[in-house]
Tab-separated table of C-alpha atoms in Angstrom:
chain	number	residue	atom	x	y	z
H	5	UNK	CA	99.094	174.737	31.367
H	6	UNK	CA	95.499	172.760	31.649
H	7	UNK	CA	97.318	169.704	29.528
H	8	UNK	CA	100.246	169.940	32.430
H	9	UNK	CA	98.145	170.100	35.325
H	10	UNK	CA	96.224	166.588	33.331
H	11	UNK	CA	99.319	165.115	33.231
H	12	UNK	CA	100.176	165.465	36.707
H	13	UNK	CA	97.046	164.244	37.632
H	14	UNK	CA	97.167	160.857	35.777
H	15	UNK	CA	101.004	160.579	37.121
H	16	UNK	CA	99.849	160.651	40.712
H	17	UNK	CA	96.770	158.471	39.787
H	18	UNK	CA	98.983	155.919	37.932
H	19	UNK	CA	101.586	156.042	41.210
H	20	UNK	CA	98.501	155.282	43.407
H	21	UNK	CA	97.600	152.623	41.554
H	22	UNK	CA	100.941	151.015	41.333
H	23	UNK	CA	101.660	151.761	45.095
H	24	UNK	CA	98.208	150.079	46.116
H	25	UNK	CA	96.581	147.947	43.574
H	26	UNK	CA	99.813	145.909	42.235
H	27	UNK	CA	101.030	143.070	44.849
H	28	UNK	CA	102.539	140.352	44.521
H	29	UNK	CA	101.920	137.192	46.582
H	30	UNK	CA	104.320	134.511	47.368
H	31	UNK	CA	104.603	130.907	46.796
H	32	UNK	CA	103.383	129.878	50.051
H	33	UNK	CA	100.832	132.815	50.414
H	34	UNK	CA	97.193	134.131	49.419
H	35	UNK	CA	96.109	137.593	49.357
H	36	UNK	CA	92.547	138.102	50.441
H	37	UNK	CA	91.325	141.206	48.488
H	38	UNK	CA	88.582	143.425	50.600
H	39	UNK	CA	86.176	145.738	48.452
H	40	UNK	CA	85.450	148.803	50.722
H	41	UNK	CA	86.583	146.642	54.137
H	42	UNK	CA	84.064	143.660	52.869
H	43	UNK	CA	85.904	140.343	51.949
H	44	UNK	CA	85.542	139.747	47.934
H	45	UNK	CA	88.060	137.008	46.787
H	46	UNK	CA	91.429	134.905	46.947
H	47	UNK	CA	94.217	135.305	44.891
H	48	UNK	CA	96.895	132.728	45.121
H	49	UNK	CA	100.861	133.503	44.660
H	50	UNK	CA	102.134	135.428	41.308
H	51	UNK	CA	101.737	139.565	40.607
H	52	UNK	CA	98.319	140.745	40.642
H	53	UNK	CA	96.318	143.817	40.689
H	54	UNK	CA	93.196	145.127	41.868
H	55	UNK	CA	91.509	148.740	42.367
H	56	UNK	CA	93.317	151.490	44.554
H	57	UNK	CA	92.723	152.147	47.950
H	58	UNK	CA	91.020	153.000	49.346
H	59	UNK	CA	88.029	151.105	47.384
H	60	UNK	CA	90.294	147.728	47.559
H	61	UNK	CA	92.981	146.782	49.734
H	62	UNK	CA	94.386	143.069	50.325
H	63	UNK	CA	95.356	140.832	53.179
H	64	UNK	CA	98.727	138.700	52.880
H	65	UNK	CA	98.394	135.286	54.709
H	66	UNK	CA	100.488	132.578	54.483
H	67	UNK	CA	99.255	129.478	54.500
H	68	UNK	CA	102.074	126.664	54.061
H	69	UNK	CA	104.771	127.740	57.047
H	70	UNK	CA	104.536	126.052	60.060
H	71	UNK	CA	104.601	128.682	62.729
H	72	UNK	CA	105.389	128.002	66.337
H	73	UNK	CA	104.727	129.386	69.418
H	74	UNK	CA	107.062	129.068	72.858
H	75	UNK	CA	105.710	128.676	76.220
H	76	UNK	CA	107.601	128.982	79.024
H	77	UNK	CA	110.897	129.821	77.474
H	78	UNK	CA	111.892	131.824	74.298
H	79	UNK	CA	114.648	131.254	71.665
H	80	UNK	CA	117.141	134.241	71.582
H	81	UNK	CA	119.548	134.639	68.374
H	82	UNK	CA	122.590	136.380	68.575
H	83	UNK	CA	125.090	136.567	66.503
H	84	UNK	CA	123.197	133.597	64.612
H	85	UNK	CA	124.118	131.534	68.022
H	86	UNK	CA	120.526	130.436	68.987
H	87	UNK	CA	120.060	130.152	72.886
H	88	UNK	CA	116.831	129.529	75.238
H	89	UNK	CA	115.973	132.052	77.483
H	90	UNK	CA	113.222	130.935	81.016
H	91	UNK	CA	110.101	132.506	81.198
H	92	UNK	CA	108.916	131.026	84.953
H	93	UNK	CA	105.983	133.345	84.545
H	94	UNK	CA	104.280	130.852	81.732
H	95	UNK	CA	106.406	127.776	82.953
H	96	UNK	CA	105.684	127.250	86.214
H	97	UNK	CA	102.973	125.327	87.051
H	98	UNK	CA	100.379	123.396	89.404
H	99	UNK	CA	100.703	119.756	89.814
H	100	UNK	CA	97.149	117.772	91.326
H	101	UNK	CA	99.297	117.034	94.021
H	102	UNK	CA	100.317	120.270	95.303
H	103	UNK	CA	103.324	120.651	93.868
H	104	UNK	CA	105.179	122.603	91.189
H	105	UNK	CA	106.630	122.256	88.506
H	106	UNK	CA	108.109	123.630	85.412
H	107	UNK	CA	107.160	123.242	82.206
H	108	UNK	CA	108.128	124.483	79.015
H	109	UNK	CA	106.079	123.545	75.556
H	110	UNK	CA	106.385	124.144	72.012
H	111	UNK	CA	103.441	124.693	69.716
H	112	UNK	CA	103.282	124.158	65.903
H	113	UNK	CA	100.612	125.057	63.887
H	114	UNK	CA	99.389	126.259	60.094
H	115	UNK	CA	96.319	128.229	58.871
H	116	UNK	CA	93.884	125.997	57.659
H	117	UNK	CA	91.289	128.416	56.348
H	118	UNK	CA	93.001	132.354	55.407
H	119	UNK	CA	89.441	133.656	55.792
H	120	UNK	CA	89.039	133.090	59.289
H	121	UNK	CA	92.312	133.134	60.141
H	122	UNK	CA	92.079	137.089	58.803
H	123	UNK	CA	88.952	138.465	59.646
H	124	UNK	CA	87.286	136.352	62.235
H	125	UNK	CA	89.769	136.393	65.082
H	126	UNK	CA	92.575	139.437	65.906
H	127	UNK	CA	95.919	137.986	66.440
H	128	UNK	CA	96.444	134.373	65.770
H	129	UNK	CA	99.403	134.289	67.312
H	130	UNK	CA	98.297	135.654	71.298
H	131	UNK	CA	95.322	133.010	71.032
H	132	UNK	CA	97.324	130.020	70.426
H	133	UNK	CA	99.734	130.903	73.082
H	134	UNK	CA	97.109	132.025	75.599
H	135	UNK	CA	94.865	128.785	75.323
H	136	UNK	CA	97.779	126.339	74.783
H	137	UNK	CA	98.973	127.470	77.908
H	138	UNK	CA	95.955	127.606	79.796
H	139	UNK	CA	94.906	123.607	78.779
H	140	UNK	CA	98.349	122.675	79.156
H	141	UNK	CA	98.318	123.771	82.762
H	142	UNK	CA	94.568	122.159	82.908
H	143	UNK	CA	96.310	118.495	81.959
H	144	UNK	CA	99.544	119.175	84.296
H	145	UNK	CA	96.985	119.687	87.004
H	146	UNK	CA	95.084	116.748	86.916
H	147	UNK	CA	98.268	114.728	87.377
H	148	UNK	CA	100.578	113.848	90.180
H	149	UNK	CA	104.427	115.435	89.634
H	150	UNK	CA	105.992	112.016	89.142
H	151	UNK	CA	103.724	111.504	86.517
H	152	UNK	CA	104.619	114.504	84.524
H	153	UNK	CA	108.159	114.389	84.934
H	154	UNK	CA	107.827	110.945	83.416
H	155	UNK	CA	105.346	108.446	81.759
H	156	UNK	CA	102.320	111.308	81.108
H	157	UNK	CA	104.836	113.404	79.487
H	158	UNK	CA	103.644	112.301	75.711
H	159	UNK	CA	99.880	112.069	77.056
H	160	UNK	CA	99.912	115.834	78.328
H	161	UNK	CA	101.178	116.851	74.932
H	162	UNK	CA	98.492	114.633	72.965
H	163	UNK	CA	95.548	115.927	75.372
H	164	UNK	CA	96.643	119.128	75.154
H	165	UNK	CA	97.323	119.344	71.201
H	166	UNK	CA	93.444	117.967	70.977
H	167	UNK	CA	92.063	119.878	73.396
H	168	UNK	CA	93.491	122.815	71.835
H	169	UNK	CA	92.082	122.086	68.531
H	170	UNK	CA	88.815	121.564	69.310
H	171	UNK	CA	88.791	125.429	71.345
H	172	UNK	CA	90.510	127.185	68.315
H	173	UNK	CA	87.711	125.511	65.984
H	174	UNK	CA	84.805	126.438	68.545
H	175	UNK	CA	86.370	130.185	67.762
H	176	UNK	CA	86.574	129.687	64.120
H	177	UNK	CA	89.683	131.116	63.966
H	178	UNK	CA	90.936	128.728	60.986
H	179	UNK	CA	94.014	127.240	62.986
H	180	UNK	CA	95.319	123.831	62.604
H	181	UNK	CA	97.456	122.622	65.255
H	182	UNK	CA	99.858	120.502	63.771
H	183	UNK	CA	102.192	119.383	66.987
H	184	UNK	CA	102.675	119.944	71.030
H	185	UNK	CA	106.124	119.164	72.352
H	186	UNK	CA	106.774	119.318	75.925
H	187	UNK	CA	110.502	120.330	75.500
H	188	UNK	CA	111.984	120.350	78.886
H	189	UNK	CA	109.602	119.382	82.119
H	190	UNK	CA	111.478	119.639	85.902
H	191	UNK	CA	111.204	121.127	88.907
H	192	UNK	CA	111.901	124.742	89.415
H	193	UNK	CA	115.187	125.584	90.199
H	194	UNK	CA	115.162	126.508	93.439
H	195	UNK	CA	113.483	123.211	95.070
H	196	UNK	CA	115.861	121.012	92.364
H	197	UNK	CA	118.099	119.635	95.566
H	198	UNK	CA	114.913	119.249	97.641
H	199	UNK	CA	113.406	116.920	94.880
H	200	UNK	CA	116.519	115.502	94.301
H	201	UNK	CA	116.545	114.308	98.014
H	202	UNK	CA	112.853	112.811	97.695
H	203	UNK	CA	114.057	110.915	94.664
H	204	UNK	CA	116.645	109.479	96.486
H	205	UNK	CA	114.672	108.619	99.486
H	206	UNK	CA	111.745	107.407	97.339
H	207	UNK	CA	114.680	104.722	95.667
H	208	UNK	CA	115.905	103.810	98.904
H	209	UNK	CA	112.628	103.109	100.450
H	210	UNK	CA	111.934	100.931	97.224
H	211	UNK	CA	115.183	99.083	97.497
H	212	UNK	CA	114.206	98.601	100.908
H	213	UNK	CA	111.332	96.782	99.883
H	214	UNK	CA	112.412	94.878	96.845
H	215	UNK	CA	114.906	93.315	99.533
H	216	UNK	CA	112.268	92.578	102.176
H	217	UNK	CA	109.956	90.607	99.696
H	218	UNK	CA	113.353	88.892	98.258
H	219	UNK	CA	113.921	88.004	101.917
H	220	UNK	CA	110.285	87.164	102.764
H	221	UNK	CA	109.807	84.923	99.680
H	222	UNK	CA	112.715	82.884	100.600
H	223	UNK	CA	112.462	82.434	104.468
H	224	UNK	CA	108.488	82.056	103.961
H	225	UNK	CA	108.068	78.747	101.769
H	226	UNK	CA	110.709	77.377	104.215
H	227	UNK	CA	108.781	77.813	107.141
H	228	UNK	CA	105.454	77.014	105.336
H	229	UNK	CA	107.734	73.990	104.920
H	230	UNK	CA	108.676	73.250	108.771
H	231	UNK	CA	105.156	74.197	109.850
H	232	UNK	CA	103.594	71.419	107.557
H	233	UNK	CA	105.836	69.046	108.789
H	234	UNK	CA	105.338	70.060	112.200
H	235	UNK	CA	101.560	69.779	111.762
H	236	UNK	CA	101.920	66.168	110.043
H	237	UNK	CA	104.616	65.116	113.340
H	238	UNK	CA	101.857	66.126	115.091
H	239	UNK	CA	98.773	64.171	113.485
H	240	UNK	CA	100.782	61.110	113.697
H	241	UNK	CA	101.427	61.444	116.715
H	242	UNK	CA	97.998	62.258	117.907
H	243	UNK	CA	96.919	59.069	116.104
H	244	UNK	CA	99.564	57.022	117.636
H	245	UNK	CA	98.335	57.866	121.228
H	246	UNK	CA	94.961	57.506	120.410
H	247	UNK	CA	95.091	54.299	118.894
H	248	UNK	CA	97.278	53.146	121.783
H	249	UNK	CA	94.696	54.352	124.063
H	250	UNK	CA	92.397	52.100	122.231
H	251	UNK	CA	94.225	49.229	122.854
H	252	UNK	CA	94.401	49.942	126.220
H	253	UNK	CA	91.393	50.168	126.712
H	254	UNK	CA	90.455	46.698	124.846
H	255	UNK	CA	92.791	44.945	127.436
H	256	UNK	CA	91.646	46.822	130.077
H	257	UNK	CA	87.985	45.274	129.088
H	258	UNK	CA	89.180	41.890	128.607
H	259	UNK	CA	91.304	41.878	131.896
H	260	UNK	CA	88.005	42.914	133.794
H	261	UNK	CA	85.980	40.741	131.892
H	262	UNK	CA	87.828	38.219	133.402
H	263	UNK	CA	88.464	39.413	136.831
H	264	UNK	CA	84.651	38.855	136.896
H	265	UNK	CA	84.535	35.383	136.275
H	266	UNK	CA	87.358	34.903	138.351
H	267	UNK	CA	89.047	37.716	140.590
H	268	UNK	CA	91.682	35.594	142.323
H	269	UNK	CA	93.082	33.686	139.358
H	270	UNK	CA	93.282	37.163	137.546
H	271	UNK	CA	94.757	39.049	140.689
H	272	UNK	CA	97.476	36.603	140.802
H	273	UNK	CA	97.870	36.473	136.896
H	274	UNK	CA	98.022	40.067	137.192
H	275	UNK	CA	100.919	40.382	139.787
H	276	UNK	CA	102.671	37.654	137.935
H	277	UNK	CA	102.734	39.689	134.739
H	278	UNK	CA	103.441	42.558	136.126
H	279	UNK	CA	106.404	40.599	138.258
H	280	UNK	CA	107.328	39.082	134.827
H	281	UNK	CA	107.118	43.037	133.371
H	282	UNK	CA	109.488	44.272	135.987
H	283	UNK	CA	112.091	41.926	136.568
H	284	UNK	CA	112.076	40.773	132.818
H	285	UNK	CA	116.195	40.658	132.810
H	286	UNK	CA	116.684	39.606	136.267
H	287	UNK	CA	117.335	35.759	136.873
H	288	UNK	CA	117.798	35.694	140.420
H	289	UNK	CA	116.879	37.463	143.497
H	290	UNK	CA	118.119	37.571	147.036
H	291	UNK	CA	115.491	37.969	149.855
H	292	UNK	CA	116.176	38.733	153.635
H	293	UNK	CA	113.479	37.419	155.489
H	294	UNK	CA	112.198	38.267	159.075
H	295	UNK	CA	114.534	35.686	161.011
H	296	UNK	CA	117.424	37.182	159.460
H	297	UNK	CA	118.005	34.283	156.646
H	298	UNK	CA	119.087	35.169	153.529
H	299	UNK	CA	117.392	33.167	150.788
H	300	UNK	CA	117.601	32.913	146.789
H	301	UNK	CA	114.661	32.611	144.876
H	302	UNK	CA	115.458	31.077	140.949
H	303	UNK	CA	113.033	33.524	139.655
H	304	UNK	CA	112.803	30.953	136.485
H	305	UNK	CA	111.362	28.156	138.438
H	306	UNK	CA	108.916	30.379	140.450
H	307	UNK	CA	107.411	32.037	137.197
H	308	UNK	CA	108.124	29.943	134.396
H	309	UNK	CA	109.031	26.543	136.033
H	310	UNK	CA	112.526	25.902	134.596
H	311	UNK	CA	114.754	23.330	135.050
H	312	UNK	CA	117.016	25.744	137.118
């Protein structure tokens, strides 16, 4: 009976033993063995053993898969059809200019280092999706909308992949972050017609524009154009007149330069010339005098002397 009762005893030790101290780890895993809760050493994939709980006990982490995690939206399987459902809650978010917007994000990432990703932090998973989200909605609130929707879109996802990085090392938590996607970014559904209506009003307005400066850079040069010629009419013009008043002026200095050496001769030079000036095509004229006679002056003879 004492040899039975031995028997029994080394059956349920050797069952222990097999239940806890055999494992087996897999290709892309390490177990991290604990002695009495205290990390002792790694073991990398294949069957191993070590002593029964509770004075050993082992921690499975791989450390080749990629893991992701969603936020904003989560991928639903059914029937091994693969759909996307919203999560507004996480996707909705604060744009620096007031607005909002939606944005959903993908996060990749491996364990770089088992040991802290184990024991030094409590659920990988929940701390990569809680700080991705929170610095991704830190970078889509330092930007306008427009800029989200469309040339930041690959900046956000940079910032926020480094940014994310450098928190997860500050926590030791043995993460690398291998990739931030922003899969879909739009306005929320509701205000989609609303934005849609700004987009076309913002196009319009530029269109607008693009046609005014196409207008204003042809009608400008040409009257740049007329205005400098204008302006040249005008200095030529001015010069004309003023150099004509010059002359003027020089004959009005000889005339009296001469009228003071001799004021009759030049008075009757004067009305001759000007006689000369006015009836320049006339040859003859016909005077009636006081008596009533009508006479013909030959006004060739009386100016110039002719022989008619």
């Amino acid at each position: 009976m004492r040899k039975f009762i031995v028997l029994i005893v080394i059956a349920i030790i050797v069952v222990i033993f097999l239940s806890t101290g055999v494992y087996q780890v897999g290709p892309s895993e390490v177990a991290l063995i604990k002695t009495f809760g205290k990390y002792s050493y790694t073991t990398g994939p294949g069957i191993h053993f070590h002593l029964p709980y509770p004075i050993q006990s082992r921690v499975i982490v791989d450390i080749q898969s990629v893991r992701k995690e969603e936020i904003g939206f989560r991928t639903v399987t059914t029937y091994g059809k693969v759909t996307y459902r919203s999560v507004p809650s996480e996707a909705l978010m604060l744009t620096g200019d007031g607005n909002i917007i939606s944005v959903e994000a993908a996060v990749q990432y491996k364990v770089k280092d088992p040991v802290k990703f184990a024991f030094n932090i409590i659920s990988g998973k929940d701390i990569v999706r809680f700080t991705a989200e929170s610095v991704l909605r830190e970078r889509v609130a330092v930007r306008k909308i427009d800029d989200v929707l469309t040339i930041e879109r690959d900046k956000i996802a940079q910032e926020t992949a480094q940014v994310l990085q450098e928190i997860l090392d500050s926590y030791d938590a043995g993460i690398s972050i291998t990739n931030v996607y922003l899969q879909e970014v739009a306005p929320p559904d509701d205000v989609v017609a609303a934005f849609d209506d700004v987009n076309n009003a913002k196009q319009d307005k530029e269109r607008f524009v693009n046609e005014a400066l196409k207008y204003a850079n042809d009608i400008v040069p040409k009257a740049e154009g007329q205005a400098e010629q204008i302006l040249r009419e005008a200095e030529a013009y001015a010069k004309q007149k003023v150099l004509e008043a010059e002359g003027e002026t020089r004959r009005f200095l000889s005339v009296l330069k001469e009228y003071r050496l001799a004021p009759e001769i030049t008075k009757t030079r004067l009305k001759i010339e000007k006689i000369q000036e006015v009836l320049s095509d006339i040859k003859k004229v016909f005077i009636l005098d006081k008596s009533g006679t009508l006479k013909l002056i030959d006004l060739n003879q009386f100016i110039g002397g002719g022989s008619q």
